[in-house]
Coordinates of C-alpha atoms in Angstrom, one line a residue:
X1 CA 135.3 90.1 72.7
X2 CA 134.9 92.8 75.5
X3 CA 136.0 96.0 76.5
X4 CA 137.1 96.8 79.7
X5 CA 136.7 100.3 81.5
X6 CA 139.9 101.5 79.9
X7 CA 138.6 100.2 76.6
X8 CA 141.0 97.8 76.4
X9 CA 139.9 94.8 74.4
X10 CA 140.0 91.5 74.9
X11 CA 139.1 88.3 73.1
X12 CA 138.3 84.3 73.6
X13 CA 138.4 82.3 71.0
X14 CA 135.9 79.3 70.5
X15 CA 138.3 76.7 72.2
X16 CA 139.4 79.0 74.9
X17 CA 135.9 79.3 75.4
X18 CA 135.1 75.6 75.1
X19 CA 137.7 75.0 77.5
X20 CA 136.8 77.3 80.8
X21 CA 133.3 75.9 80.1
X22 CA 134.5 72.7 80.3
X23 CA 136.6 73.1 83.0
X24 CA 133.8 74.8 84.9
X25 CA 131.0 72.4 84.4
X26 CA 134.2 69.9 86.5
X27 CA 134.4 72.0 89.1
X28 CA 130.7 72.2 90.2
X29 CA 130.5 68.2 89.5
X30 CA 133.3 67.8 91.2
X31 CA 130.9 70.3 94.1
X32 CA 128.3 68.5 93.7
X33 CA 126.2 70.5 91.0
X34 CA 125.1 68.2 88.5
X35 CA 121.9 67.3 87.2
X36 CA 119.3 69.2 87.9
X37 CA 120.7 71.5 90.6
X38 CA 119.2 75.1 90.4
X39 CA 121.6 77.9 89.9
X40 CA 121.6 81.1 90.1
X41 CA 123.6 84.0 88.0
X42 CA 123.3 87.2 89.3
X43 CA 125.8 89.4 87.6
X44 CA 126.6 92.1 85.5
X45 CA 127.4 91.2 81.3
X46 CA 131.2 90.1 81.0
X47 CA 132.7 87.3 79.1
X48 CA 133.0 84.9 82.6
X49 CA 128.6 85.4 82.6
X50 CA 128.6 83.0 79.5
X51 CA 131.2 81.0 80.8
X52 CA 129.2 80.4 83.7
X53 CA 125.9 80.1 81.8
X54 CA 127.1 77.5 79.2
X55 CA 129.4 75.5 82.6
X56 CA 126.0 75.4 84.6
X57 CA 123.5 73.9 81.7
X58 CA 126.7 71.5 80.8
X59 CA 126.4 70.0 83.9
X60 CA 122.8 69.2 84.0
X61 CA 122.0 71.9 86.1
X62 CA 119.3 74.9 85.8
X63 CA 120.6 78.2 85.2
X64 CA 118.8 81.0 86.6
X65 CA 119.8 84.6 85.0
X66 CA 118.7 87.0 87.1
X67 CA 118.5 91.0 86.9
X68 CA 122.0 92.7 87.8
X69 CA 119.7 95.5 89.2
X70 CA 117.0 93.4 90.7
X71 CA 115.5 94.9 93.9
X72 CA 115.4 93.5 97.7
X73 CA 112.3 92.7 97.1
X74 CA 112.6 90.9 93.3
X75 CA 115.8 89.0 94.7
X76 CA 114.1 87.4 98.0
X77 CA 111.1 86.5 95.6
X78 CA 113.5 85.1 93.2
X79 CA 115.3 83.2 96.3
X80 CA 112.4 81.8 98.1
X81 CA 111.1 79.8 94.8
X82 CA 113.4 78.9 93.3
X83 CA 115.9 78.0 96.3
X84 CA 118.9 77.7 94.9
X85 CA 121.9 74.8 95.5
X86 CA 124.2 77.8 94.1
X87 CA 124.8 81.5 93.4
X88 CA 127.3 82.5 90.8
X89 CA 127.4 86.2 91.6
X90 CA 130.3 89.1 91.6
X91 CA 131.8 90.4 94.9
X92 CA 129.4 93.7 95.5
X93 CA 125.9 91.5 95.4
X94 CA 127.3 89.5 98.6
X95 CA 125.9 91.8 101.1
X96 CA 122.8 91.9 99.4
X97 CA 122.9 88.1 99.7
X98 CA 123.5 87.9 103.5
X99 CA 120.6 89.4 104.2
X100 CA 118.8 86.7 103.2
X101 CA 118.7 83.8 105.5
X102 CA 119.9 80.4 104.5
X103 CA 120.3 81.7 100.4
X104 CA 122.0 78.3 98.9
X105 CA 123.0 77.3 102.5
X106 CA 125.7 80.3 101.6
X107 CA 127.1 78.4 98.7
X108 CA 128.5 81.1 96.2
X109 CA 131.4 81.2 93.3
X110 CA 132.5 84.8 92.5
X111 CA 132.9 85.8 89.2
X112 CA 135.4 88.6 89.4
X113 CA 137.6 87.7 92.2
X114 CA 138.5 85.0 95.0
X115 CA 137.7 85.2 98.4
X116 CA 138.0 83.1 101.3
X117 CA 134.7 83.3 102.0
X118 CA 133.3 82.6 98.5
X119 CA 135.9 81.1 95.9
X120 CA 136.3 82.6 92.0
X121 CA 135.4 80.3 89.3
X122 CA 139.0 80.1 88.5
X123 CA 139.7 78.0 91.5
X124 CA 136.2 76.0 91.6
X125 CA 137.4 74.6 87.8
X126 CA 138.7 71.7 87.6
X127 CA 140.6 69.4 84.5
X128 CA 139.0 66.1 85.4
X129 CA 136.6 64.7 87.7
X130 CA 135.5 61.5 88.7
X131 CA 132.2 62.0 88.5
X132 CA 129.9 61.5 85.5
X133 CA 127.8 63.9 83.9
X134 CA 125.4 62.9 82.2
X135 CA 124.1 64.6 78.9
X136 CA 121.0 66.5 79.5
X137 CA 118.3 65.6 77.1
X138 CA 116.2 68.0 74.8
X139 CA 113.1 68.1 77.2
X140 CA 115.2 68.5 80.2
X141 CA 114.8 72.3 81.6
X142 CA 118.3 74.5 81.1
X143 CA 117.0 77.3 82.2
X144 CA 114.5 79.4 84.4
X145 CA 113.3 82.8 83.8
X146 CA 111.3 85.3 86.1
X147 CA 109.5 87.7 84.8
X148 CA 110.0 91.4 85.6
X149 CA 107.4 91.5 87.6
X150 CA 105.1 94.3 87.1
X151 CA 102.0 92.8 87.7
X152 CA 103.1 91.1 90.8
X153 CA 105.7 88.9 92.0
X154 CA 108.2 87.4 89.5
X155 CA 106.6 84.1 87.9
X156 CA 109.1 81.4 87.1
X157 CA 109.6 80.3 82.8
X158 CA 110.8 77.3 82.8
X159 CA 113.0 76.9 79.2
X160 CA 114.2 73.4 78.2
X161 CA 116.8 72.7 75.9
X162 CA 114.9 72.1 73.1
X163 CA 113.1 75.4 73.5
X164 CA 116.1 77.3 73.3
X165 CA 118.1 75.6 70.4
X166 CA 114.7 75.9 68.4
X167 CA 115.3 79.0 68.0
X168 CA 119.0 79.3 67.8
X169 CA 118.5 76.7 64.3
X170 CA 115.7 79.1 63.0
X171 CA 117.9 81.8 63.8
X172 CA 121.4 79.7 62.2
X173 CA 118.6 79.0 59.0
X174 CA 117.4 82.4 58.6
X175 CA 121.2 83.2 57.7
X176 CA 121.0 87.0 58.8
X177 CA 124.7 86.5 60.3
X178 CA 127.8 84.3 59.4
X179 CA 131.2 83.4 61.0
X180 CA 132.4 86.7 59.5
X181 CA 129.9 88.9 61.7
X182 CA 130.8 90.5 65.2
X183 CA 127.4 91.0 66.9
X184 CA 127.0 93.9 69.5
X185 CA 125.1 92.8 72.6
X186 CA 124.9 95.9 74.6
X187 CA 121.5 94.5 76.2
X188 CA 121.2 92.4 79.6
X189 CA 121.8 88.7 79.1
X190 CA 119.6 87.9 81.7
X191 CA 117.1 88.5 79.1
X192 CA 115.5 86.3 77.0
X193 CA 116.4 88.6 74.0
X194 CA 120.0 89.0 74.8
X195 CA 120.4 85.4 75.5
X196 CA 119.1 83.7 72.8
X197 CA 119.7 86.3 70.2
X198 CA 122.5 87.9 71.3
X199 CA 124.4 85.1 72.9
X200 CA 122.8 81.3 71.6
X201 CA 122.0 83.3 67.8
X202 CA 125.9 84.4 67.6
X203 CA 127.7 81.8 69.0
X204 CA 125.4 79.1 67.0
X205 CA 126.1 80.9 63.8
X206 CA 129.8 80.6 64.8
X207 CA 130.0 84.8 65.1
X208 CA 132.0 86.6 67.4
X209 CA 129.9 88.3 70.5
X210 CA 131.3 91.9 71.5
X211 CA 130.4 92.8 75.0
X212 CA 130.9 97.1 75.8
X213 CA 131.9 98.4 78.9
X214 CA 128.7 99.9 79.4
X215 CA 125.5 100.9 77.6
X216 CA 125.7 104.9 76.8
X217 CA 126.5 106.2 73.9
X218 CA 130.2 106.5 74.2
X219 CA 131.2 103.0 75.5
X220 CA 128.7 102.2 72.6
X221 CA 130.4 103.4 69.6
X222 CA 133.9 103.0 71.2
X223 CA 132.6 99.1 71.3
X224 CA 131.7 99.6 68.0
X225 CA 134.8 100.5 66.4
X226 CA 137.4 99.1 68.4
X227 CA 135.5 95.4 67.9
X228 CA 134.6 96.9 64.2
X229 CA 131.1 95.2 65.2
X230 CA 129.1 94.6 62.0
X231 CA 125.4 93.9 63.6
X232 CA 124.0 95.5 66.4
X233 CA 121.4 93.8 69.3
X234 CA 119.1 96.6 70.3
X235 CA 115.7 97.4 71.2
X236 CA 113.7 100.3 70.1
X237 CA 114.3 103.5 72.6
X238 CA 118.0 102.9 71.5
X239 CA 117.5 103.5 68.1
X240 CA 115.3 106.3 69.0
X241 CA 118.0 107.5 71.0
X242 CA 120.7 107.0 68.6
X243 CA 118.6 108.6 65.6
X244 CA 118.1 111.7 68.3
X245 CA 121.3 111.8 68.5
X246 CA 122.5 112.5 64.7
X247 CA 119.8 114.3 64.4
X248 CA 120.6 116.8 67.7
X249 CA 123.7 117.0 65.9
X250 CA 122.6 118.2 62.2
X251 CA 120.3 120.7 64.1
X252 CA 123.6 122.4 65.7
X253 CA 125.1 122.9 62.2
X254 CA 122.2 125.8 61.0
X255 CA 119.5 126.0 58.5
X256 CA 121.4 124.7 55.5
X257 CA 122.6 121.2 57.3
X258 CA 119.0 120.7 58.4
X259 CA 117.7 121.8 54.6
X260 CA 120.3 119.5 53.3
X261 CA 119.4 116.4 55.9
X262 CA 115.9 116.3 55.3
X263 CA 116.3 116.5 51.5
X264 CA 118.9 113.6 51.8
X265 CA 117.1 111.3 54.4
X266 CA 113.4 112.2 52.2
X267 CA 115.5 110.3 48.7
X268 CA 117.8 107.7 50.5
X269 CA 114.1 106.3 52.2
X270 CA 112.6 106.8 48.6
X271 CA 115.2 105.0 47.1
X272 CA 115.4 102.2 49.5
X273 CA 111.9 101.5 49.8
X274 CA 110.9 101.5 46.6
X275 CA 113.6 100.4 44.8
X276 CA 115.6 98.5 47.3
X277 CA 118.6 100.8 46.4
X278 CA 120.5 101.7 49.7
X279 CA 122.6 104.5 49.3
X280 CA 122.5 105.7 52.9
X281 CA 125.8 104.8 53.6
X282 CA 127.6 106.2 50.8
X283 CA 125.5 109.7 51.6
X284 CA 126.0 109.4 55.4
X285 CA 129.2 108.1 55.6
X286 CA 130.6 110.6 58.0
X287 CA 128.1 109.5 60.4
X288 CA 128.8 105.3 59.8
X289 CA 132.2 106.6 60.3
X290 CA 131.5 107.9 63.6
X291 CA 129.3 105.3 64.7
X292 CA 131.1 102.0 63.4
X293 CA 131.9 102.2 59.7
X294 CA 131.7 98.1 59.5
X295 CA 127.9 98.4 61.3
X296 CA 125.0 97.6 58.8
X297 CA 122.5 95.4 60.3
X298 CA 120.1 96.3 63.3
X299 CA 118.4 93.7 65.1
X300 CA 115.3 94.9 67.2
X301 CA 113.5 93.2 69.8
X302 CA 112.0 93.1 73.1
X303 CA 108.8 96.3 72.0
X304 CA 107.3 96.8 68.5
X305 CA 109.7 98.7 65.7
X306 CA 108.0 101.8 65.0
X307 CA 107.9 101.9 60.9
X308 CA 108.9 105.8 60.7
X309 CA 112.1 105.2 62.8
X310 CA 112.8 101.8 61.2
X311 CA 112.2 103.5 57.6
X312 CA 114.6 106.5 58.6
X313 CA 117.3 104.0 60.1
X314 CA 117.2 101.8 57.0
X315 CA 117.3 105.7 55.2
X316 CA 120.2 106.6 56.9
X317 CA 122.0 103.1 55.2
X318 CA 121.4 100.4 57.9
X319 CA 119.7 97.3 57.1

């Protein structure tokens, strides 16, 4: 599920899903891109990102996520190791792209539209194609990660199939989520996190994935309750942020709301602590209300959970 701009929603189902991927993974055989082929995806979240992602690893092929936001710099790092056969990209990142010579001998596919100089996935996909594609095996690498960077240039993780569904079965075991959950990825999928959390965690434990518009506040909550997510991907500075937020907004009310906030949050954190009793949501329903009244579970990642903000969003009725 994702929102657009307008807030709009709109949804895949599994087999639609199944079906572009499919359809995809054709088309770049049908291109040539098959087994083992490094590709890059350079683009912003959206539903055609894990269409791409899942159509490039079907294949055979490497996937390489790479930072929406990467800089010059990052990019022609990126570029010069891991020279790509292919980059799946979006329409504004082009320019960026010529300024590099030789990048994937100029071999892109557009994500959000079709030009004549780079076609959209739409027309790349094909129904059938001639060609076989072999199954890639556990060991084979699906996909290559660079790091951010920050103590140099970005260093290349290579990730192989049996790395990543390793974690998506301890994550299916665990049985934090079901079919019935809608998970909120607001993070970058180009992330390790994102990915195999957000995207391989929910989609292996047959969930639906909600995608927002954007990351703030509003296009959050707006995300929230439109999808009526039930679990929430986030790391910790937005739970500080979102915590800061209700709290900003008990302070505006006077003396008595922040008297009667702290005497609240002080017995729901006793309660739920000690006893295991979670009556946050009952006592804070206005603000689940606001929020997403169908969120209850917080995933954090990425940084360490600070044990005061996790105790005061698990006092507040989150799990």
């Amino acid at each position: 599920m994702a929102l657009d701009r307008s807030g709009h929603l709109v949804s895949r189902t599994y087999s639609e899903l199944a079906r572009d991927i499919s359809r995809l993974a054709a088309g770049l055989a049908h291109s040539g891109l098959i087994d083992g082929k490094t590709i890059m995806l350079w683009a912003p979240n959206c539903p055609e990102w894990v269409i791409a992602y899942f159509a490039i690893t079907v294949a055979g092929n490497v996937v390489i996520p790479v930072d929406d936001q990467i800089s010059t710099e990052g990019l022609g790092a990126v570029l010069r190791h891991s020279r790509p056969a292919c980059v799946v990209t979006v329409a504004h990142h082009l320019p960026a792209l010529d300024a590099f010579d030789d990048y994937a001998g100029g071999n892109c596919i557009l994500l959000d539209q079709d030009r004549d100089d780079a076609p959209g996935w739409r027309r790349v996909c094909r129904e059938h194609v001639d060609v076989h594609i072999p199954v890639p095996g556990p060991e084979q690498v699906a996909s290559l990660l660079y790091t951010s960077g920050t103590t140099g240039p970005p260093k290349a993780v290579p990730l192989t199939h049996a790395n990543l569904m390793s974690n998506v079965r301890a994550l299916v075991t665990a049985d934090l989520i079901s079919a019935k959950d809608r998970v909120l990825v607001p993070l970058p999928l180009f992330h390790a996190y994102a990915a195999t959390v957000g995207m391989l965690g929910a989609l292996g434990a047959g969930a639906a994935m909600i995608l927002p518009s954007a990351v703030s506040g509003p296009e959050l909550t707006t995300a929230a309750r439109q999808a009526r997510a039930t679990v929430l991907l986030g790391v910790p500075r937005l739970y500080t942020a979102l915590v800061e937020s209700i709290e900003s907004g008990i302070r505006s009310g006077g003396f008595a709301a922040r008297a009667l906030y702290a005497l609240l949050i002080y017995a729901s954190i006793a309660l739920s602590s000690s006893l295991g009793i979670r009556v946050g949501r009952i006592v804070f329903r206005q603000i689940h209300n606001r929020i997403g009244a169908d969120l209850h579970i917080l995933a954090s990642g990425g940084a360490r959970l600070e044990p005061a903000l996790a105790r005061k969003l698990e006092g507040l009725g989150w799990e």
